[in-house]
mmCIF file of C-alpha atoms in Angstrom:
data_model
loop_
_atom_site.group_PDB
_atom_site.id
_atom_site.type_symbol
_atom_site.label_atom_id
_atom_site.label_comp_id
_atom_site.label_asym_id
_atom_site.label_seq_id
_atom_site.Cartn_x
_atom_site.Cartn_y
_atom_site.Cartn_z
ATOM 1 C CA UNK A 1 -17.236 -8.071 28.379
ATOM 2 C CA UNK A 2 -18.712 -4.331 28.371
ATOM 3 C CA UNK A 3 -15.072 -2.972 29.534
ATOM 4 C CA UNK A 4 -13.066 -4.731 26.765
ATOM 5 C CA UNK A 5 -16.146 -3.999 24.452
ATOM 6 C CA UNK A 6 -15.957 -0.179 24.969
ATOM 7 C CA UNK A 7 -12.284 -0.435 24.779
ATOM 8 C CA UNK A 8 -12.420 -2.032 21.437
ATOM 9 C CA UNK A 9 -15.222 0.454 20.412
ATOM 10 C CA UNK A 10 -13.404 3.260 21.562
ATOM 11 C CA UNK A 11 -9.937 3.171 20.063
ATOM 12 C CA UNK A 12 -8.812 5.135 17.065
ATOM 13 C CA UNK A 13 -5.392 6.178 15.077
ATOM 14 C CA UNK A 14 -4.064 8.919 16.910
ATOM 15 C CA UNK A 15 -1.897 11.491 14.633
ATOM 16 C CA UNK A 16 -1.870 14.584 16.770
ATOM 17 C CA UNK A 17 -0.030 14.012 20.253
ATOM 18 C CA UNK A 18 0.945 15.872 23.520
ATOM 19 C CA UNK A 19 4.590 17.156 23.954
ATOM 20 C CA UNK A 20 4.176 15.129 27.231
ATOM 21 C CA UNK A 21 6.794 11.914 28.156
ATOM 22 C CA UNK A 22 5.518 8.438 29.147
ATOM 23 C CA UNK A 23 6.853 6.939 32.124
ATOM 24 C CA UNK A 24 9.417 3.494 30.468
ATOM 25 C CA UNK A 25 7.423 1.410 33.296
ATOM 26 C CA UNK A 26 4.102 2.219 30.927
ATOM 27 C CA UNK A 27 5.790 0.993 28.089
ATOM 28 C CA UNK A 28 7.145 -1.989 30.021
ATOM 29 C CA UNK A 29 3.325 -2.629 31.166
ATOM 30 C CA UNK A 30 2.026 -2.686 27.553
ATOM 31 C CA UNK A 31 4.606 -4.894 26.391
ATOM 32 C CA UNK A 32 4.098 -7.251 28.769
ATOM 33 C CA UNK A 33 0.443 -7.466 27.919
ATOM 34 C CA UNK A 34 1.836 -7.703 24.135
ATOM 35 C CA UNK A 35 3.638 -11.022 24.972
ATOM 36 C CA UNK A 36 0.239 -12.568 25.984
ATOM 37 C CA UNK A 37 -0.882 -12.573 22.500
ATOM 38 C CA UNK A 38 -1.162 -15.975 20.285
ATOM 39 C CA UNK A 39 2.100 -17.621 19.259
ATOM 40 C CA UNK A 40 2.550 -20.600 17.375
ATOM 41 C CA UNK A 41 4.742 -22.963 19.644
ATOM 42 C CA UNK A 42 5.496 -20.195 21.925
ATOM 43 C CA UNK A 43 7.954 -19.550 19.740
ATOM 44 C CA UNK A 44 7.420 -15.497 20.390
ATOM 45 C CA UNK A 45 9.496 -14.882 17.586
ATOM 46 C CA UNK A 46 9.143 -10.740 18.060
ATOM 47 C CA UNK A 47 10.869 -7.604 18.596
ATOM 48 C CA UNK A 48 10.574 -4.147 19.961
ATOM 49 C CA UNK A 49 12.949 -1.544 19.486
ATOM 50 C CA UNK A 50 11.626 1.463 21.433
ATOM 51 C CA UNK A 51 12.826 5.082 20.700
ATOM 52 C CA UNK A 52 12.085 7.364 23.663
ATOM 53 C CA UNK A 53 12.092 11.281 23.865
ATOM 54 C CA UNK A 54 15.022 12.813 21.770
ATOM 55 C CA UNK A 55 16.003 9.135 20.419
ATOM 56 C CA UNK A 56 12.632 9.690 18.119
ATOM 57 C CA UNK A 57 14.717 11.952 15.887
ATOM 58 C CA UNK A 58 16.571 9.088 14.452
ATOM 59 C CA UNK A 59 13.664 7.458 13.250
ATOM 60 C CA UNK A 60 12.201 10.738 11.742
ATOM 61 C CA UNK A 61 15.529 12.160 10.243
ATOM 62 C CA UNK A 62 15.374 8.446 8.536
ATOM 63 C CA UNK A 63 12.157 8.331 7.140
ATOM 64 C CA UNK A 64 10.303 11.520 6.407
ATOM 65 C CA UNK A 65 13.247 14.413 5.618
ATOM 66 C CA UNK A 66 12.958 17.981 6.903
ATOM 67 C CA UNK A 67 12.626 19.406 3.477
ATOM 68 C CA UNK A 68 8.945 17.313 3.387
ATOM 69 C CA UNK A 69 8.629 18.233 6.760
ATOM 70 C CA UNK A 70 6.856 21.234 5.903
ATOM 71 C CA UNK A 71 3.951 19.778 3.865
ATOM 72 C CA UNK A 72 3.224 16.777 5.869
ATOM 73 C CA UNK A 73 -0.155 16.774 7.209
ATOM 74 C CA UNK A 74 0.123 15.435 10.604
ATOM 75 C CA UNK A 75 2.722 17.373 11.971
ATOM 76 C CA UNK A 76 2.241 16.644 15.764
ATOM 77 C CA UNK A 77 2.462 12.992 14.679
ATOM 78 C CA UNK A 78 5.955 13.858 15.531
ATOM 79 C CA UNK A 79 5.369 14.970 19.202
ATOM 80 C CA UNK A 80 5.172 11.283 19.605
ATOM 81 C CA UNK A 81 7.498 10.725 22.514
ATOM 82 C CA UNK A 82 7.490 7.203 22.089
ATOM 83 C CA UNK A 83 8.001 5.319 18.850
ATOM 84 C CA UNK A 84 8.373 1.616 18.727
ATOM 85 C CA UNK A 85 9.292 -0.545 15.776
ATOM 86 C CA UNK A 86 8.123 -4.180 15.557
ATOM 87 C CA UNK A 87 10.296 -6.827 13.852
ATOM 88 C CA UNK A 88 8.906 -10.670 13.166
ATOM 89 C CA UNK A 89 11.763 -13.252 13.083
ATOM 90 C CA UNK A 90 11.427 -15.941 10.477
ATOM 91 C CA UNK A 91 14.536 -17.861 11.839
ATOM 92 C CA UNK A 92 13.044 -18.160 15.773
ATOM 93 C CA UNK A 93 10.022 -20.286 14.364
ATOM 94 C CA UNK A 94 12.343 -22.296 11.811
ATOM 95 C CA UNK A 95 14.654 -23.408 13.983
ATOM 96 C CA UNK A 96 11.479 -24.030 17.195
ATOM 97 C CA UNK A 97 9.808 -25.858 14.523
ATOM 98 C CA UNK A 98 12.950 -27.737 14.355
ATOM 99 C CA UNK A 99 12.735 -29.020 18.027
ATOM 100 C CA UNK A 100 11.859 -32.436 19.241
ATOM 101 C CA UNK A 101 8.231 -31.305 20.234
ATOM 102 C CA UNK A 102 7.855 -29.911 16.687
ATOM 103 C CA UNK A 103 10.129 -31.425 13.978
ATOM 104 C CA UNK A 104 7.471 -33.574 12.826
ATOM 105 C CA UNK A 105 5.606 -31.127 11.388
ATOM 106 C CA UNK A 106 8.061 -30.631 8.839
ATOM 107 C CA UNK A 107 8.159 -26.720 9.437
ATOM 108 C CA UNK A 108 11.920 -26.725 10.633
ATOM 109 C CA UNK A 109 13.002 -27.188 7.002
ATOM 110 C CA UNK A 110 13.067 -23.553 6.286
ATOM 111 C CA UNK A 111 10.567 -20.518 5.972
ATOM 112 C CA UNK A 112 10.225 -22.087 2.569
ATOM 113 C CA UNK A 113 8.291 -25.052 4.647
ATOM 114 C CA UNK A 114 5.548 -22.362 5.825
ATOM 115 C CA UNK A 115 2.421 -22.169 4.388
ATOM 116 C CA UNK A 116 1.741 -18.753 5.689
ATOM 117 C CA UNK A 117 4.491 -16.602 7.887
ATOM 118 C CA UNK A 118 3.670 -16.637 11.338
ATOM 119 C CA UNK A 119 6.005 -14.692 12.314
ATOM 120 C CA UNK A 120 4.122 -12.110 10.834
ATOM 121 C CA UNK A 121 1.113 -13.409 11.790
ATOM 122 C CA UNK A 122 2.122 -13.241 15.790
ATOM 123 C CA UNK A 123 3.761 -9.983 15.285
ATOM 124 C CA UNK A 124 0.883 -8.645 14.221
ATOM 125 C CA UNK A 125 -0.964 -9.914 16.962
ATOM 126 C CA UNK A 126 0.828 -8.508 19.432
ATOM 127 C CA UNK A 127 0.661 -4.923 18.088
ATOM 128 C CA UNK A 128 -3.181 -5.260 18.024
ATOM 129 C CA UNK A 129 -2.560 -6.223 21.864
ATOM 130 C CA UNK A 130 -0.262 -3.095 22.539
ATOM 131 C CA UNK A 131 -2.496 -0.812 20.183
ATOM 132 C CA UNK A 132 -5.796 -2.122 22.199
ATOM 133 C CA UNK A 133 -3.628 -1.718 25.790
ATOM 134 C CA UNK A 134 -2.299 1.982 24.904
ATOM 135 C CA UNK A 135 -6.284 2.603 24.844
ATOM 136 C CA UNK A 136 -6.892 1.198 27.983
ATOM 137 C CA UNK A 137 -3.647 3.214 29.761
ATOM 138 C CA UNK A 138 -5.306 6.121 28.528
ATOM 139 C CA UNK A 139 -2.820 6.423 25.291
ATOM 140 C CA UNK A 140 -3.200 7.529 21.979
ATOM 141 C CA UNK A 141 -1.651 5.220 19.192
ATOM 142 C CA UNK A 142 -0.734 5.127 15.744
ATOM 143 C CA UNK A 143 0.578 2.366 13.167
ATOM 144 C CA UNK A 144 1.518 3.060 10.254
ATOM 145 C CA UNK A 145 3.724 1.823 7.429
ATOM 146 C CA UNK A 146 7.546 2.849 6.634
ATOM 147 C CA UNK A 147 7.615 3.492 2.780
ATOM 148 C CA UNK A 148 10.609 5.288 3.232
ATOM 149 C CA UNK A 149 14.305 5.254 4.378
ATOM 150 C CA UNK A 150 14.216 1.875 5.927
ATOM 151 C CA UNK A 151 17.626 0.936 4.738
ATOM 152 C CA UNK A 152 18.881 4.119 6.544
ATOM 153 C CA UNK A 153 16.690 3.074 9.574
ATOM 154 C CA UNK A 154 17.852 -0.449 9.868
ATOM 155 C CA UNK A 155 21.778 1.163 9.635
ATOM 156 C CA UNK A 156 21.144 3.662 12.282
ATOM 157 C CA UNK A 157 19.641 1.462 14.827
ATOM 158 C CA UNK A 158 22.086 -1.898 14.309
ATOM 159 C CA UNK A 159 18.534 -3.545 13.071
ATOM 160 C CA UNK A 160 19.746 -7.486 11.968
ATOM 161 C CA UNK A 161 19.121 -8.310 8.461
ATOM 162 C CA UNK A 162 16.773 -11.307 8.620
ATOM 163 C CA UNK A 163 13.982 -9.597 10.913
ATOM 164 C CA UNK A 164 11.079 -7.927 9.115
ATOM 165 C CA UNK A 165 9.871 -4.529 10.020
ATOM 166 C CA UNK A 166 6.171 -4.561 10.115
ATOM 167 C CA UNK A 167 5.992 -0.822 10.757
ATOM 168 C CA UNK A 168 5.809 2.105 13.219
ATOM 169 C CA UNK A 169 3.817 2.627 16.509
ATOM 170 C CA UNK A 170 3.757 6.149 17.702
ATOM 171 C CA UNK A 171 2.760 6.458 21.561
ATOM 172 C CA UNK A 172 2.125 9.098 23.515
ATOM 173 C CA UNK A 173 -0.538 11.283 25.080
ATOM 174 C CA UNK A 174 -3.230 12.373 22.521
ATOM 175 C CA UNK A 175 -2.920 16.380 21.968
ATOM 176 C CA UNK A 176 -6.047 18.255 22.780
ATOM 177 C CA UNK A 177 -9.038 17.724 20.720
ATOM 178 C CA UNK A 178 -9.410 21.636 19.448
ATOM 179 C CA UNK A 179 -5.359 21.133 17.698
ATOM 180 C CA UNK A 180 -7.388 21.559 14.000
ATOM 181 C CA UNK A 181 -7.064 19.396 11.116
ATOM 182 C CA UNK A 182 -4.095 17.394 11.816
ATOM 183 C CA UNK A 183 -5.856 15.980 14.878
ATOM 184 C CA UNK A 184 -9.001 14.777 12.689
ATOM 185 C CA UNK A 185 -9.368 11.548 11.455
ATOM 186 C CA UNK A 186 -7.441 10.097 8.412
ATOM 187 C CA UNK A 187 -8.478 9.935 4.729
ATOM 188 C CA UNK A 188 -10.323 6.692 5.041
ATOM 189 C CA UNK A 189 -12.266 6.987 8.161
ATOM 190 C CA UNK A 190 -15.442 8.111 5.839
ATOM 191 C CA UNK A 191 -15.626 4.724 4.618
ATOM 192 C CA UNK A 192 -18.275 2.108 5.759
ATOM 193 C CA UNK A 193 -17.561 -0.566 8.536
ATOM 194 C CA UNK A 194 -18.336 -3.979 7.268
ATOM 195 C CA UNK A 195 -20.792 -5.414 9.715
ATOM 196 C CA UNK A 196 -20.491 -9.929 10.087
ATOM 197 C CA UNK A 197 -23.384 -10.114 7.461
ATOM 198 C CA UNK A 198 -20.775 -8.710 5.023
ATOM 199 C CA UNK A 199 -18.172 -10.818 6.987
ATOM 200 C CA UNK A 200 -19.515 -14.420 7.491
ATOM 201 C CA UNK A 201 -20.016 -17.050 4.745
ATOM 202 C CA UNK A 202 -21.451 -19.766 7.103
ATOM 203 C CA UNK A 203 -20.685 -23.097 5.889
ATOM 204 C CA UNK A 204 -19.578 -22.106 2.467
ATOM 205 C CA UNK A 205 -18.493 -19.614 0.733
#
């Protein structure tokens, strides 16, 4: 409990990293532990596609343009040597749902049928997993949004239509701790953790 307690305790957004490579059987490791997470009917209805060393460029010629490359804040966010994309798959739980185990739930009717998309639901589990297991390997880790040039993204990389990009993880080493303001914590870090008496409505709301 105290090891995964610290490692919970300890992890953070990392924006500044290393120009340093990560050996592919890390990556493997962390995915692996990324496939334990929760998913309804095993249906593990997720993605990775993993850009490694020079294969980064595509994703940053896509989304943030060299002309803004000059006023972005966390420029060694692009030292990242590895950056991984995470795509949920709506049609893997429709058509599980749709098995003999399952098709009485009614849930192999569509993604209409859903209540809530687990897809995304168990996609975003397992990035908490692989954000929590680059911590423990000793990795820095970042996920953030793309707002921008996904269309170009999804063309460059052969991306299928029906999957939904969640986002970006940048992996990598984290650069040394003296690398100035672009290693320092992001806008909203200043902000106050809610602690479970702001969390927990016991037996009501």
């Amino acid at each position: 409990m105290t090891e995964f307690a610290e490692v919970v305790r300890s992890r953070r957004m990392t924006r500044a990293f290393a120009d340093r490579p990560i050996d592919p059987q890390v990556i493997d490791d962390l995915v692996d532990l990324a496939a334990r997470s929760p998913s309804a009917g095993k249906t593990q209805g997720w993605h990775l596609v993993v850009l490694e060393g020079d294969e980064t460029a595509q994703f940053w010629d896509s989304t943030l343009p060299a002309v803004k490359r000059d006023s972005f804040r966390w420029k060694r966010l692009l030292n990242a040597p590895v950056i991984a994309l995470p795509l949920a798959d709506a049609k893997a739980y429709v058509e599980r749902y749709g098995e003999p185990d399952k098709v009485q739930t009614g849930l192999g009717a569509g993604a209409s049928a859903w209540p809530v998309p687990y897809w995304t639901i168990d996609t975003s589990m397992a990035v908490m997993t692989l954000l929590l297991a680059a911590e423990d390997a000793g990795l820095g880790a970042l996920f953030f949004g793309v707002f921008r040039g996904e269309r170009e993204l999804r063309h460059r990389l052969g991306i299928p239509g029906g999957l939904e990009l969640l986002g970006a993880l940048a992996l990598g080493y984290p650069a040394d701790p003296d690398g100035g303001a672009e290693s320092g914590p992001g806008r909203s870090a200043a902000r106050d953790r809610r602690g479970p008496r702001q969390i927990i409505h016991r037996a009501r709301w």
